[in-house]
Coordinates of C-alpha atoms in Angstrom, one line a residue:
M1 CA -0.8 -22.8 -40.6
K2 CA 1.4 -19.8 -40.3
L3 CA 0.0 -16.4 -39.1
D4 CA 1.5 -12.9 -39.2
S5 CA 1.8 -10.6 -36.1
Q6 CA -1.9 -9.6 -36.6
G7 CA -3.1 -13.2 -36.6
K8 CA -3.8 -13.2 -40.3
E9 CA -3.2 -16.1 -42.8
A10 CA -1.4 -15.4 -46.1
T11 CA -3.4 -13.3 -48.6
W12 CA -2.2 -15.4 -51.6
K13 CA -2.6 -19.2 -51.3
R14 CA -0.9 -21.9 -53.3
G15 CA -2.6 -22.6 -56.6
T16 CA -4.4 -19.2 -56.8
R17 CA -4.5 -17.8 -60.4
V18 CA -3.4 -14.2 -60.6
Y19 CA -2.7 -11.4 -63.1
V20 CA 0.6 -9.6 -62.6
A21 CA -0.3 -6.1 -63.6
C22 CA 3.2 -4.7 -64.0
N23 CA 4.3 -7.6 -66.3
K24 CA 0.9 -8.0 -68.0
L25 CA 1.2 -11.8 -67.5
Y26 CA -0.9 -14.5 -65.8
A27 CA 0.6 -16.8 -63.2
T28 CA -0.1 -19.3 -60.4
V29 CA 0.9 -18.7 -56.8
I30 CA 3.5 -21.0 -55.4
E31 CA 3.8 -19.3 -52.0
Q32 CA 3.7 -16.0 -50.2
K33 CA 6.6 -15.3 -48.0
L34 CA 6.3 -14.4 -44.3
C35 CA 8.7 -11.5 -43.7
Y36 CA 10.1 -10.2 -40.4
D37 CA 10.9 -6.6 -39.4
G38 CA 11.7 -5.3 -35.9
G39 CA 10.0 -8.2 -34.2
E40 CA 6.9 -8.0 -36.4
C41 CA 6.0 -10.4 -39.2
F42 CA 3.8 -9.7 -42.2
W43 CA 2.9 -11.3 -45.5
G44 CA 5.1 -10.0 -48.2
N45 CA 6.4 -11.0 -51.7
V46 CA 4.8 -13.9 -53.6
T47 CA 6.6 -16.6 -55.5
L48 CA 4.9 -17.3 -58.8
M49 CA 4.9 -19.8 -61.7
Y50 CA 4.2 -17.9 -64.9
D51 CA 2.2 -19.5 -67.7
D52 CA 5.4 -19.8 -69.8
G53 CA 7.0 -22.0 -67.2
A54 CA 9.3 -19.3 -65.7
Q55 CA 9.3 -18.7 -61.9
G56 CA 9.4 -15.2 -60.5
I57 CA 8.7 -13.1 -57.4
S58 CA 6.3 -10.2 -57.3
N59 CA 5.1 -7.8 -54.6
S60 CA 1.7 -8.8 -53.3
W61 CA 0.1 -5.5 -54.2
Q62 CA 0.9 -6.1 -57.9
L63 CA -1.4 -9.1 -58.1
E64 CA -5.0 -9.3 -59.1
R65 CA -7.0 -12.5 -58.4
V66 CA -8.5 -14.1 -61.6
D67 CA -11.2 -16.7 -61.9
K68 CA -10.2 -20.2 -63.0

């Protein structure tokens, strides 16, 4: 299990259903990227599989969790 500099796990876990507000589309999380900046690491962008089969990347703050 990976942790960021604050000891936190990824906010968005693989398989989580989300609504991408900026695109007005639903998707499933593939993974959230651990990013590095000046010796610190934090959970950043999220790789998604949209319902139409396309893959994309969104900022974590653009996502809303939806119930299955």
